[in-house]
XYZ file of C-alpha atoms in Angstrom:
504
model
C 18.744 -51.644 40.839
C 14.583 -51.548 41.729
C 12.283 -49.671 40.786
C 10.059 -50.164 44.096
C 9.487 -46.468 44.284
C 8.124 -46.264 41.404
C 4.183 -46.025 41.285
C 2.620 -49.204 40.529
C -1.266 -50.219 40.889
C -4.573 -50.900 38.932
C -5.574 -49.759 35.337
C -8.238 -51.728 34.668
C -11.195 -54.203 36.170
C -13.585 -56.855 34.028
C -15.900 -58.689 35.525
C -17.777 -61.866 34.998
C -20.663 -63.171 36.920
C -22.870 -66.344 35.308
C -26.372 -65.252 34.287
C -28.769 -67.595 36.693
C -30.215 -64.912 39.216
C -32.253 -65.580 42.792
C -34.509 -62.545 43.319
C -33.899 -61.920 46.626
C -37.756 -60.645 47.293
C -38.685 -63.893 45.721
C -36.398 -66.173 47.833
C -38.461 -64.372 50.434
C -41.476 -65.183 49.183
C -40.727 -69.166 48.572
C -39.162 -69.421 52.249
C -41.248 -67.394 54.669
C -38.646 -64.654 55.049
C -38.562 -60.760 55.612
C -37.653 -59.042 53.046
C -37.285 -56.054 54.342
C -34.439 -57.189 56.854
C -32.830 -59.637 54.365
C -32.646 -56.532 52.063
C -31.409 -54.039 54.417
C -28.534 -56.444 55.320
C -27.667 -58.745 52.768
C -29.271 -57.061 49.283
C -31.011 -57.572 46.420
C -29.831 -60.741 44.753
C -27.450 -63.330 44.231
C -26.135 -64.966 41.382
C -26.013 -69.350 40.702
C -23.679 -70.859 38.839
C -24.502 -73.445 35.538
C -23.932 -76.800 35.359
C -21.081 -76.301 33.226
C -19.490 -73.221 35.056
C -16.613 -73.670 38.278
C -13.715 -71.199 39.247
C -11.620 -71.570 36.078
C -14.000 -71.380 33.157
C -15.680 -67.811 35.563
C -11.738 -66.315 36.244
C -11.158 -67.004 32.222
C -13.995 -65.200 31.334
C -12.948 -62.608 33.149
C -9.071 -62.188 31.913
C -10.264 -62.246 28.649
C -12.891 -59.722 28.900
C -9.802 -57.616 30.694
C -7.628 -58.326 27.576
C -10.538 -57.173 25.214
C -11.735 -54.081 27.261
C -8.108 -52.700 27.990
C -6.861 -53.906 24.376
C -3.754 -55.625 26.621
C -0.950 -57.385 24.733
C -1.181 -60.851 26.004
C 2.882 -60.644 25.364
C 3.231 -58.255 27.956
C 1.541 -60.309 31.049
C 4.212 -61.647 32.908
C 2.234 -62.556 35.791
C -1.027 -63.911 35.913
C -2.425 -65.104 39.800
C -5.491 -66.527 40.819
C -6.617 -65.715 44.300
C -9.613 -68.347 44.998
C -10.752 -70.983 47.933
C -12.638 -72.669 45.016
C -10.413 -74.437 43.212
C -11.280 -77.785 42.268
C -7.662 -79.456 42.186
C -5.245 -79.317 44.934
C -1.886 -79.044 42.304
C -2.985 -76.610 39.336
C -5.047 -73.752 39.053
C -3.986 -70.575 37.669
C -2.327 -72.737 34.817
C -6.031 -73.451 33.827
C -6.989 -70.119 33.404
C -4.088 -69.372 30.946
C -4.565 -72.409 29.414
C -8.621 -71.836 28.119
C -7.615 -67.896 28.290
C -5.115 -69.017 25.154
C -7.647 -70.898 23.907
C -9.899 -67.739 23.814
C -6.946 -65.649 22.109
C -6.120 -67.520 19.269
C -9.505 -67.904 18.271
C -9.991 -64.187 19.004
C -7.024 -63.520 16.153
C -4.647 -62.800 19.441
C -1.331 -63.734 20.735
C -1.412 -65.609 23.544
C 0.162 -64.819 26.870
C 3.597 -64.518 27.353
C 5.008 -68.333 27.919
C 7.405 -66.902 30.551
C 4.589 -65.784 32.653
C 4.086 -66.749 36.420
C 1.259 -68.490 37.661
C 0.988 -68.553 41.052
C -3.088 -69.756 42.940
C -3.332 -67.397 46.559
C -5.825 -69.164 49.317
C -6.772 -67.500 52.487
C -10.218 -67.792 52.467
C -12.077 -64.259 50.838
C -8.553 -63.110 51.020
C -7.123 -64.634 48.512
C -6.953 -62.181 45.714
C -6.132 -59.595 48.074
C -2.798 -61.467 48.874
C -2.554 -61.844 44.768
C -2.659 -57.825 44.228
C 0.071 -57.244 47.086
C 2.194 -59.788 45.358
C 1.793 -58.474 41.746
C 2.817 -55.067 42.904
C 6.144 -56.647 44.350
C 6.654 -58.701 41.456
C 6.406 -55.910 38.929
C 8.997 -53.723 41.450
C 11.556 -55.759 41.052
C 10.714 -56.658 37.500
C 12.507 -54.860 34.168
C 11.130 -53.219 31.066
C 6.967 -52.854 31.094
C 5.714 -55.994 31.869
C 1.550 -56.407 33.053
C 0.374 -58.162 35.756
C -3.033 -60.009 35.728
C -5.128 -60.308 39.501
C -8.210 -62.524 38.616
C -10.194 -63.768 41.831
C -12.902 -65.734 41.873
C -14.686 -68.012 43.674
C -18.611 -69.978 44.260
C -20.317 -69.407 47.207
C -23.017 -71.755 48.356
C -24.488 -72.639 51.278
C -27.084 -75.354 52.501
C -30.100 -74.844 51.847
C -32.323 -73.767 55.080
C -29.012 -72.540 56.568
C -28.575 -68.415 57.572
C -26.073 -68.241 54.724
C -27.952 -69.140 52.382
C -29.370 -65.529 51.317
C -25.592 -64.595 51.162
C -25.086 -67.003 48.005
C -23.374 -65.515 44.925
C -21.000 -66.528 42.495
C -18.422 -64.806 39.767
C -14.928 -63.361 39.225
C -13.246 -60.254 38.428
C -10.117 -59.625 36.861
C -7.520 -56.904 37.319
C -5.068 -55.357 35.319
C -1.758 -54.154 37.432
C 1.087 -52.423 35.805
C 3.645 -49.757 36.424
C 2.386 -46.025 36.357
C -1.410 -47.020 36.841
C -4.191 -45.444 35.135
C -6.855 -46.089 37.983
C -5.140 -46.964 41.933
C -1.849 -46.330 42.807
C -1.094 -48.877 45.646
C 0.442 -47.554 49.013
C 1.234 -50.630 49.936
C 4.423 -48.975 52.093
C 1.389 -47.506 54.268
C -0.574 -50.794 54.246
C -2.033 -53.021 57.617
C -1.657 -56.495 57.884
C -3.164 -58.888 61.151
C -3.391 -62.691 61.467
C -4.470 -64.653 64.033
C -5.681 -68.357 63.849
C -9.498 -68.372 65.135
C -9.722 -72.300 64.906
C -13.488 -72.407 63.944
C -14.558 -69.614 61.908
C -15.757 -69.993 58.316
C -13.648 -73.807 57.422
C -13.818 -75.744 54.169
C -12.305 -79.113 55.610
C -11.481 -81.675 52.975
C -12.832 -84.382 54.607
C -16.121 -82.455 54.857
C -16.101 -81.832 50.940
C -15.329 -85.857 50.189
C -18.631 -86.621 51.965
C -20.543 -84.281 49.921
C -22.393 -85.690 47.203
C -21.334 -84.815 44.123
C -23.722 -83.094 41.725
C -23.286 -82.831 37.518
C -20.430 -83.310 35.784
C -18.558 -84.193 38.998
C -19.111 -80.881 40.957
C -18.345 -80.952 44.427
C -21.131 -79.062 46.753
C -18.336 -76.996 48.665
C -20.005 -76.147 51.742
C -18.730 -74.377 54.343
C -18.269 -74.732 58.397
C -19.040 -71.653 59.932
C -20.348 -70.211 63.229
C -21.808 -67.058 62.255
C -21.806 -64.518 65.239
C -18.243 -65.591 66.126
C -17.584 -65.679 62.272
C -18.373 -61.532 62.947
C -16.238 -61.084 65.648
C -13.492 -62.303 63.739
C -14.402 -60.443 60.962
C -14.324 -56.979 63.053
C -11.221 -58.158 65.154
C -8.823 -59.051 61.840
C -10.192 -55.596 60.753
C -9.843 -53.273 63.404
C -6.347 -54.619 63.822
C -5.204 -54.603 60.269
C -6.643 -50.875 60.328
C -4.839 -49.759 63.458
C -1.705 -51.152 61.825
C -2.361 -48.789 58.654
C -2.743 -46.354 60.811
C 0.535 -46.599 62.700
C 2.581 -46.990 59.093
C 0.633 -42.874 58.505
C 1.550 -39.744 59.893
C -1.711 -38.029 58.857
C -4.122 -38.093 61.815
C -5.954 -41.302 62.372
C -9.292 -40.055 62.767
C -9.188 -37.169 59.906
C -8.075 -39.664 57.904
C -11.197 -41.818 58.165
C -13.218 -38.809 57.791
C -11.844 -37.366 54.776
C -11.448 -41.243 52.457
C -14.361 -40.249 49.286
C -14.441 -44.555 48.846
C -13.624 -47.299 51.639
C -13.747 -50.328 49.380
C -14.136 -53.562 51.530
C -14.344 -57.236 52.002
C -18.113 -57.235 51.644
C -19.808 -60.692 52.318
C -22.739 -58.756 53.002
C -24.143 -54.780 53.727
C -24.217 -54.386 57.128
C -20.739 -56.653 57.536
C -18.388 -53.738 56.491
C -20.538 -50.896 57.870
C -19.962 -52.425 61.439
C -16.098 -52.594 60.315
C -15.635 -49.494 59.361
C -17.509 -47.877 61.981
C -15.677 -49.446 64.739
C -12.105 -49.250 63.356
C -13.429 -44.721 62.960
C -14.219 -44.936 66.966
C -10.674 -46.716 67.845
C -9.437 -43.476 65.636
C -11.953 -41.523 67.798
C -10.389 -42.693 70.890
C -7.123 -42.085 70.424
C -7.770 -38.597 68.439
C -7.977 -34.915 69.750
C -10.309 -33.550 71.834
C -13.035 -33.079 69.667
C -12.796 -36.465 68.672
C -12.632 -37.924 72.295
C -15.847 -35.679 72.776
C -17.614 -38.024 70.138
C -16.280 -41.355 71.313
C -17.133 -40.415 75.021
C -20.654 -39.408 73.555
C -21.334 -42.752 71.902
C -20.000 -44.347 75.187
C -22.316 -41.951 77.194
C -26.103 -42.962 75.380
C -24.573 -46.668 75.658
C -24.065 -46.982 79.274
C -20.563 -47.602 79.009
C -17.362 -46.111 80.483
C -15.763 -43.824 77.707
C -11.967 -45.116 79.544
C -13.013 -48.879 79.646
C -14.296 -48.574 75.850
C -10.684 -47.120 74.702
C -9.124 -49.417 76.511
C -11.026 -52.650 74.973
C -10.041 -51.036 72.001
C -6.430 -51.195 71.986
C -6.087 -54.796 73.436
C -5.681 -57.833 71.551
C -8.299 -60.383 73.068
C -8.101 -63.922 73.292
C -10.610 -65.506 71.668
C -9.296 -69.287 73.445
C -10.719 -69.235 76.323
C -14.613 -68.904 74.099
C -13.407 -71.631 71.336
C -12.414 -74.031 74.273
C -15.793 -73.686 75.996
C -17.873 -73.495 72.786
C -19.146 -70.645 74.360
C -18.747 -69.129 70.827
C -21.641 -66.286 70.840
C -19.843 -64.496 74.053
C -18.815 -61.237 72.718
C -14.885 -60.025 72.982
C -15.392 -56.289 72.524
C -18.924 -55.978 74.606
C -17.864 -52.502 75.248
C -17.381 -50.843 71.846
C -20.143 -53.040 70.453
C -22.845 -51.259 72.539
C -21.112 -47.952 71.613
C -20.231 -48.890 67.954
C -24.881 -49.332 68.026
C -24.982 -46.184 69.681
C -22.707 -44.221 67.280
C -24.368 -45.754 64.387
C -27.274 -43.752 64.084
C -25.727 -40.591 64.737
C -25.211 -38.254 62.186
C -21.307 -38.349 61.827
C -21.739 -42.172 61.625
C -24.476 -41.828 58.433
C -22.316 -39.289 56.705
C -19.522 -41.227 56.866
C -20.918 -44.278 55.655
C -22.880 -42.529 52.504
C -19.337 -40.775 51.686
C -17.085 -44.118 52.228
C -19.328 -46.565 51.014
C -21.672 -45.120 48.916
C -20.118 -45.919 45.287
C -21.339 -48.935 43.804
C -23.076 -50.143 46.637
C -26.143 -50.196 44.742
C -24.498 -52.589 42.107
C -23.136 -54.720 44.753
C -26.786 -55.504 46.271
C -27.062 -57.324 43.459
C -24.672 -59.491 43.389
C -24.532 -61.872 46.585
C -21.356 -62.945 47.744
C -18.347 -63.083 45.878
C -15.890 -64.036 48.206
C -12.406 -63.233 46.957
C -14.181 -61.165 44.599
C -16.668 -59.252 46.924
C -13.798 -56.778 47.237
C -12.796 -56.144 43.417
C -16.417 -56.290 42.358
C -16.680 -53.735 44.696
C -14.128 -51.440 43.146
C -15.081 -52.224 39.562
C -18.701 -51.204 40.626
C -17.810 -48.182 42.669
C -15.258 -46.974 39.801
C -17.618 -47.345 37.112
C -19.715 -44.819 38.918
C -17.756 -42.541 39.432
C -16.860 -41.693 35.968
C -20.603 -42.242 35.052
C -21.631 -39.731 37.427
C -19.081 -36.867 36.882
C -17.392 -37.343 40.049
C -13.752 -35.564 40.300
C -11.319 -38.634 42.662
C -8.128 -37.437 40.986
C -5.838 -37.304 43.894
C -8.205 -38.712 46.498
C -7.831 -41.536 48.944
C -8.939 -44.469 49.415
C -9.071 -47.568 50.766
C -9.184 -51.510 49.914
C -9.392 -53.615 53.334
C -9.804 -57.294 52.290
C -10.598 -59.903 54.635
C -9.963 -63.691 55.184
C -12.176 -66.056 57.456
C -9.839 -67.820 59.849
C -8.172 -65.011 60.359
C -6.652 -62.694 58.294
C -6.680 -58.972 57.221
C -4.830 -56.458 54.928
C -5.621 -52.342 54.747
C -4.234 -50.649 51.322
C -4.301 -47.086 51.192
C -4.568 -45.911 47.432
C -4.254 -42.869 45.179
C -6.790 -42.148 42.706
C -4.866 -41.944 39.575
C -5.044 -38.552 36.787
C -5.968 -40.880 33.793
C -8.825 -42.835 36.331
C -12.440 -41.629 34.331
C -10.982 -43.096 31.072
C -10.042 -46.172 32.854
C -12.984 -46.646 34.859
C -15.212 -46.524 31.862
C -14.145 -49.545 30.189
C -15.136 -51.444 33.369
C -18.209 -52.780 31.943
C -19.921 -53.550 35.130
C -23.537 -52.622 34.214
C -22.909 -55.098 31.790
C -21.998 -57.552 33.572
C -25.528 -57.325 35.934
C -27.473 -56.663 32.827
C -26.955 -60.214 31.780
C -28.826 -61.593 34.593
C -31.595 -64.489 34.267
C -33.825 -64.622 37.009
C -35.058 -67.716 37.733
C -37.533 -69.836 40.115
C -37.727 -71.691 42.843
C -38.071 -75.135 41.476
C -34.687 -73.942 38.728
C -32.814 -72.401 41.706
C -33.383 -75.392 43.929
C -32.789 -78.231 41.306
C -29.661 -76.302 40.519
C -28.366 -75.498 43.578
C -28.881 -79.846 44.810
C -27.844 -81.258 41.607
C -26.113 -78.654 39.212
C -28.771 -78.698 36.809
C -32.156 -77.813 36.481
C -35.293 -78.143 34.346
C -36.295 -75.485 31.559
C -33.092 -73.703 32.746
C -32.738 -70.556 29.609
C -29.759 -71.592 27.539
C -26.886 -68.836 28.976
C -25.673 -66.038 26.793
C -22.247 -65.192 26.243
C -20.540 -68.079 28.125
C -17.086 -68.149 26.708
C -16.068 -71.326 28.194
C -17.961 -74.755 29.462
C -17.035 -78.134 31.757
C -17.534 -80.526 29.345
C -16.273 -83.599 31.358
C -14.066 -85.281 33.695
C -11.751 -88.208 32.546
C -12.473 -91.222 34.532
C -9.309 -94.024 32.906
C -7.068 -95.078 36.427
C -5.100 -97.539 34.548
C -3.226 -98.360 31.502
C -0.479 -95.786 29.658
C -3.058 -93.119 30.009
C -4.609 -91.627 33.516
C -7.283 -89.210 33.607
C -9.113 -89.963 36.305
C -10.793 -86.658 37.765
C -8.899 -84.375 35.140
C -11.266 -81.816 34.233
C -11.917 -81.034 30.723
C -13.166 -77.678 28.961
C -14.636 -76.554 25.757
C -13.844 -73.203 24.575
C -17.643 -71.702 23.125
C -15.760 -67.896 22.097
C -16.412 -68.341 18.081
C -13.801 -68.781 15.698
C -13.546 -65.123 13.234
C -15.951 -65.316 11.162
C -14.281 -66.165 7.113
C -13.853 -62.572 5.021
C -16.068 -62.900 2.430
C -14.865 -63.556 -1.114
C -13.905 -61.416 -3.521
C -15.352 -61.477 -6.738
C -12.603 -61.978 -10.337
C -13.477 -59.808 -13.459
């Protein structure tokens, strides 16, 4: 008999950020960009990977950090998943992370991760980690005994210099500990909402384009995406709206009241402004079908925008067809013109400001200093938010929070969660502030060299790096073939030998 009805969720998190940091105020000065706009819309800085780092080294670092911070027994880990869109191998992925982690554990005098551990990798743009998290919960629901699961989300978010995406870069990984009777968050998958649809020219990474990119030091690929900014934002809002709608249909509570009562909502966060629009648009949808007072709020926003409330409500209920604007290449066309007008008017109201302050306040300042982490953006916000709440003494036991994941292309997941009684002790071990404290500011020349070639002059040595890409195989013939296979060094020091005891 399965244990599917028991509580399963997140018991801890650990963060790894590469040390090299680009200060966005300095970046604005370098390229004559408006700092006030960048700060308000994007954030304050982003991280850049070093020449010997990739998604596997960062993910393995986060997993080792998680095991150490929560004193995890590696032998109990029966599910290790990697969510990423930055893989460098189309056959293996998570097993590479497992191998690196086991090398570090051996040096730390710890046993390895169980040989009987599943090692799936999940890919769907920025949603891979959330898919991994849902599957970890499902795995544990049917697994006997007391196993553990770890889901690590990691990515390298890079854009061409001079593109609109450049200030939204980032790199890093977040590992989450998932178990039965969780300490931090219980995930309520029975009430989760899903949405997906093919958006074709939304954010993509065609392999053909990657093959045409110039390789950098140690063969690293410049994995620049193909994206259409305004259209990609529209896809994000549409997918978010549909996933929240699906979740609200599954719930018995009043829709607008549920969103109002959330203590925290952790959304996928490519940059600051995007999740704000996603939450407020979802709230307008809930208001349009809510109580009389709710509908009056909705009507006021519509009338301020000069929009007919009934037409706007009908627009929010439909599922727009993106095909005509794709085929006509009119991708800047607004598919929710009435709702976006109402959203613009609603954003400045006291009701909207209060909702954003309550739902997005926890961890927001830290996230401004992280950059876009793709799959790791959502779990990083969860980590930052709960660490802040634990540090300020906030009481969250029994409160509902919302995890809202998104992957371009597009798909979305809305997962309601309940804060567990032991959350404070679990949150106190996260170490988000420690990860942020390790940043090393680099100058314009170093940034441009590191971005373009993968190495830079006079770059400060990284501190605390656990793994390093050592080289790539080049043997194509004979009895041994390793062409393109990556090799790694484990930089975790061997335990110091105990001093010899004097005899006498």
